[in-house]
Coordinates of C-alpha atoms in Angstrom, one line a residue:
G1 CA -34.6 17.7 -8.2
V2 CA -31.6 19.7 -9.4
G3 CA -30.8 19.0 -13.1
T4 CA -33.5 16.3 -13.2
A5 CA -37.2 16.4 -13.7
T6 CA -37.8 13.1 -11.9
P7 CA -36.2 13.2 -8.5
I8 CA -36.5 9.9 -6.5
T9 CA -35.0 11.2 -3.2
Q10 CA -35.6 14.3 -1.1
L11 CA -32.5 15.8 -2.8
D12 CA -31.6 14.4 -6.2
V13 CA -28.8 16.1 -8.1
D14 CA -28.0 15.1 -11.7
G15 CA -24.5 16.6 -12.2
S16 CA -21.5 17.8 -10.2
T17 CA -21.9 19.3 -6.8
R18 CA -19.9 21.7 -4.7
L19 CA -20.2 22.2 -0.9
T20 CA -18.5 25.1 0.8
G21 CA -18.2 25.2 4.6
S22 CA -19.2 28.2 6.7
A23 CA -16.6 30.7 7.9
T24 CA -15.5 31.0 11.5
S25 CA -18.0 33.1 13.4
V26 CA -18.5 34.6 16.9
L27 CA -21.1 32.9 19.1
T28 CA -23.8 34.8 20.9
G29 CA -23.2 35.3 24.7
T30 CA -20.3 34.4 26.9
I31 CA -18.6 31.2 28.2
D32 CA -16.6 31.0 31.4
P33 CA -14.8 27.6 31.3
D34 CA -14.4 25.8 34.7
G35 CA -12.1 23.0 33.8
D36 CA -14.8 20.5 32.9
T37 CA -16.1 18.9 29.7
S38 CA -19.5 20.3 30.6
V39 CA -19.8 23.9 29.3
T40 CA -22.3 26.5 30.5
G41 CA -23.0 29.6 28.6
V42 CA -24.6 32.9 29.6
G43 CA -27.0 34.4 27.0
T44 CA -25.8 31.8 24.5
L45 CA -27.8 30.1 21.7
F46 CA -26.0 26.8 21.4
Q47 CA -29.0 24.9 19.9
S48 CA -29.4 27.3 17.0
E49 CA -25.7 28.3 16.4
L50 CA -23.9 25.0 16.9
V51 CA -24.2 21.3 15.9
V52 CA -22.4 18.3 17.2
G53 CA -19.1 18.0 15.4
D54 CA -18.4 21.8 15.4
R55 CA -15.4 23.1 17.3
I56 CA -15.5 26.1 19.6
T57 CA -12.6 28.3 20.8
V58 CA -12.9 29.6 24.3
T59 CA -10.2 31.8 25.9
G60 CA -7.6 30.5 23.3
E61 CA -8.5 26.8 23.7
T62 CA -10.3 24.8 20.9
R63 CA -12.5 21.8 21.7
T64 CA -15.0 19.7 19.7
V65 CA -18.7 19.8 20.6
T66 CA -20.0 16.2 21.4
A67 CA -23.5 17.0 22.8
I68 CA -25.8 20.0 23.1
A69 CA -28.4 19.8 25.9
S70 CA -29.8 23.3 25.7
D71 CA -29.0 26.9 24.5
T72 CA -26.8 27.3 27.6
A73 CA -25.4 23.8 28.1
L74 CA -23.2 21.6 25.9
T75 CA -20.4 19.0 26.2
V76 CA -17.0 18.9 24.6
A77 CA -14.6 16.0 24.0
T78 CA -11.8 17.4 26.2
A79 CA -12.2 19.6 29.2
F80 CA -11.3 23.3 28.9
S81 CA -8.8 24.7 31.4
D82 CA -10.3 26.8 34.2
N83 CA -9.6 30.1 32.3
A84 CA -11.0 33.6 32.2
N85 CA -14.5 34.4 30.9
D86 CA -14.6 34.7 27.1
T87 CA -17.1 37.3 25.9
D88 CA -16.4 36.4 22.2
P89 CA -16.2 32.6 21.9
D90 CA -15.7 31.4 18.3
R91 CA -17.4 28.7 16.3
L92 CA -15.4 26.6 13.8
P93 CA -18.1 24.8 11.9
A94 CA -17.8 21.2 10.7
L95 CA -17.7 20.8 6.9
L96 CA -20.2 18.0 7.0
T97 CA -22.3 16.1 9.6
V98 CA -24.4 13.1 8.9
L99 CA -27.1 11.9 11.4
D100 CA -29.0 8.6 11.6
S101 CA -32.8 8.4 11.9
S102 CA -32.5 9.0 15.7
D103 CA -30.4 12.1 15.2
N104 CA -27.3 10.4 16.4
L105 CA -24.1 11.5 14.7
G106 CA -22.9 8.9 12.3
L107 CA -20.2 10.7 10.3
V108 CA -18.5 14.1 10.5
V109 CA -15.9 16.0 8.5
S110 CA -14.3 18.5 10.8
D111 CA -13.2 22.0 9.9
Q112 CA -9.7 20.6 9.7
G113 CA -10.8 18.1 7.0
Y114 CA -10.6 15.1 9.4
L115 CA -13.2 12.4 8.8
G116 CA -14.8 10.8 11.9
V117 CA -17.0 7.7 11.8
G118 CA -18.8 7.0 15.0
T119 CA -17.0 9.9 16.7
A120 CA -17.6 13.6 16.8
S121 CA -14.0 14.5 17.4
P122 CA -11.7 12.8 14.9
S123 CA -8.1 13.3 15.9
E124 CA -6.5 12.0 12.7
V125 CA -7.3 12.2 9.0
L126 CA -9.5 9.1 9.6
S127 CA -10.8 8.3 13.0
I128 CA -13.2 5.3 13.6
E129 CA -14.9 4.5 16.8
G130 CA -17.5 1.8 17.6
P131 CA -18.3 -1.1 19.9
D132 CA -16.0 -4.1 20.4
G133 CA -15.7 -6.2 17.3
V134 CA -14.9 -5.5 13.7
K135 CA -14.1 -1.9 12.9
I136 CA -13.0 -2.1 9.2
R137 CA -13.8 -4.8 6.7
I138 CA -12.3 -5.2 3.2
D139 CA -13.9 -7.7 0.9
G140 CA -12.4 -9.2 -2.2
P141 CA -13.4 -11.8 -4.8
N142 CA -15.2 -14.9 -3.6
S143 CA -12.6 -17.4 -4.8
P144 CA -9.5 -19.1 -3.5
G145 CA -6.4 -17.0 -4.2
G146 CA -8.3 -13.8 -4.1
T147 CA -6.4 -10.9 -2.4
Q148 CA -7.4 -7.7 -0.7
G149 CA -5.3 -5.4 1.5
I150 CA -4.0 -1.9 2.3
Q151 CA -1.1 -0.2 0.6
F152 CA 1.1 2.5 2.3
G153 CA 2.8 5.3 0.3
H154 CA 4.9 8.2 1.2
G155 CA 4.2 10.8 -1.5
I156 CA 7.8 10.6 -2.9
S157 CA 6.8 8.2 -5.8
S158 CA 3.7 6.8 -7.2
G159 CA 4.5 3.3 -5.9
A160 CA 3.6 2.0 -2.5
S161 CA 6.3 1.4 0.2
G162 CA 4.4 -1.2 2.1
Y163 CA 1.4 -3.6 2.0
I164 CA -0.7 -5.6 4.4
G165 CA -3.0 -8.0 2.8
S166 CA -5.0 -11.2 3.0
I167 CA -5.0 -14.1 0.6
T168 CA -8.0 -16.3 0.6
T169 CA -6.8 -19.9 0.8
A170 CA -10.0 -21.9 1.2
G171 CA -13.7 -21.7 2.0
G172 CA -15.1 -20.8 5.4
G173 CA -13.3 -17.5 5.8
L174 CA -9.8 -19.1 5.9
G175 CA -6.9 -17.0 4.6
T176 CA -3.2 -16.0 4.9
L177 CA -2.1 -12.6 6.2
V178 CA 1.0 -11.1 4.4
F179 CA 3.2 -8.2 5.1
S180 CA 5.3 -6.7 2.3
T181 CA 7.8 -3.9 1.9
S182 CA 9.3 -2.5 -1.3
D183 CA 9.0 0.5 -3.5
D184 CA 5.9 -1.0 -5.1
G185 CA 4.6 -2.9 -2.1
S186 CA 5.2 -6.3 -3.7
G187 CA 8.2 -7.7 -1.7
E188 CA 6.7 -10.1 0.8
R189 CA 8.6 -10.2 4.1
L190 CA 6.4 -12.1 6.5
R191 CA 3.2 -14.2 6.3
I192 CA 0.9 -15.8 8.8
T193 CA -1.0 -18.8 7.4
D194 CA -4.6 -19.8 8.3
T195 CA -3.2 -22.6 10.5
G196 CA -1.1 -20.1 12.6
L197 CA 2.3 -20.8 11.0
I198 CA 4.6 -17.8 10.7
G199 CA 7.0 -17.5 7.7
I200 CA 9.8 -14.9 7.5
A201 CA 11.4 -14.7 4.0
T202 CA 9.4 -17.8 3.0
T203 CA 5.9 -18.1 1.6
S204 CA 5.5 -21.7 2.6
P205 CA 6.2 -22.1 6.4
V206 CA 6.1 -25.6 7.7
T207 CA 6.7 -24.9 11.4
T208 CA 5.2 -22.4 13.9
L209 CA 8.1 -20.1 13.1
D210 CA 9.9 -20.8 9.9
V211 CA 12.8 -18.4 9.0
D212 CA 14.6 -18.7 5.6
G213 CA 17.9 -16.9 6.4
S214 CA 20.1 -15.9 9.2
T215 CA 18.8 -15.1 12.6
R216 CA 20.0 -13.1 15.6
L217 CA 18.7 -13.2 19.1
T218 CA 19.9 -10.8 21.7
G219 CA 19.3 -11.6 25.4
S220 CA 18.2 -9.1 28.0
A221 CA 20.8 -7.3 30.1
T222 CA 21.6 -8.2 33.7
S223 CA 19.0 -6.6 36.1
V224 CA 18.4 -6.4 39.8
L225 CA 15.5 -8.5 41.1
T226 CA 12.8 -7.0 43.3
G227 CA 13.0 -7.9 47.0
T228 CA 15.7 -9.8 49.0
I229 CA 17.1 -13.3 49.2
D230 CA 18.8 -14.8 52.2
P231 CA 20.4 -18.1 51.2
D232 CA 20.3 -20.9 53.7
G233 CA 22.6 -23.5 52.1
D234 CA 19.7 -25.3 50.2
T235 CA 18.6 -25.6 46.6
S236 CA 15.2 -24.2 47.7
V237 CA 15.4 -20.4 47.7
T238 CA 12.9 -18.2 49.6
G239 CA 12.6 -14.6 48.8
V240 CA 11.1 -11.7 50.7
G241 CA 9.1 -9.2 48.6
T242 CA 10.3 -10.9 45.5
L243 CA 8.5 -11.3 42.1
F244 CA 10.0 -14.6 40.9
Q245 CA 7.1 -15.5 38.6
S246 CA 7.1 -12.2 36.7
E247 CA 10.8 -11.5 36.7
L248 CA 12.3 -14.9 36.1
V249 CA 11.9 -18.0 33.9
V250 CA 13.4 -21.5 34.3
G251 CA 16.9 -21.4 32.8
D252 CA 17.7 -17.9 34.0
R253 CA 20.7 -17.6 36.4
I254 CA 20.6 -15.5 39.6
T255 CA 23.5 -14.2 41.6
V256 CA 23.0 -14.1 45.4
T257 CA 25.8 -12.9 47.7
G258 CA 28.4 -13.4 45.0
E259 CA 27.3 -16.9 44.0
T260 CA 25.5 -17.6 40.7
R261 CA 23.1 -20.5 40.3
T262 CA 20.6 -21.6 37.6
V263 CA 16.9 -21.5 38.2
T264 CA 15.3 -25.0 37.6
A265 CA 11.8 -24.4 38.9
I266 CA 9.6 -21.5 40.1
A267 CA 6.9 -22.3 42.6
S268 CA 5.7 -18.8 43.5

């Protein structure tokens, strides 16, 4: 107990806390990288000097430690190049690592200040990895009309420049997804209803795609088809090495030996 006479956990602090990370240090022993993610040391003490989530610099390249098998064997997230032997490899210690009851890494804050959840090597300010399925969940009030979402800012003003949110419309997990852009994140531009209707510039779409305003559609440029076509004076066209099903749709026109015709069916 720190600041309390009645601690209820192994470390119970009543008051503010401050944690300062370790400075960069030189590891014991040498490492001769061989172009693999498996790293072998000579005279090293990986198990006592490193933890998963730390980064090491070997011959000028820095990699994140993802597993430690022994004092002389560890794994990094990205392979080192096959460089020269490093007699003074460096350790860049993670600021914070959190393990589960089986000693598996659950959370790490790297020396760069990047937060990794489910990953030892966060590549962005927040990196989340996990099995297939839900990765992030944001809950709001349990009532129709409740909203929850994410705002995006740019540091220029206190307002948000964009917003993606969900509006609860009924029970059973039904809701509407909205996309907004404005200096305060309030200007809705697009929404997808719980029935799959998409509204652009309208909050009440009544068709699969409902646009309130002008529209502009630009077709694809003329392109050369794969393969060859040798016309035989019939409406049935046979190609050699062609990819009609992936390169054409009914309604397209094709030009063969200077003559242009409209495609009415694609069999293969």
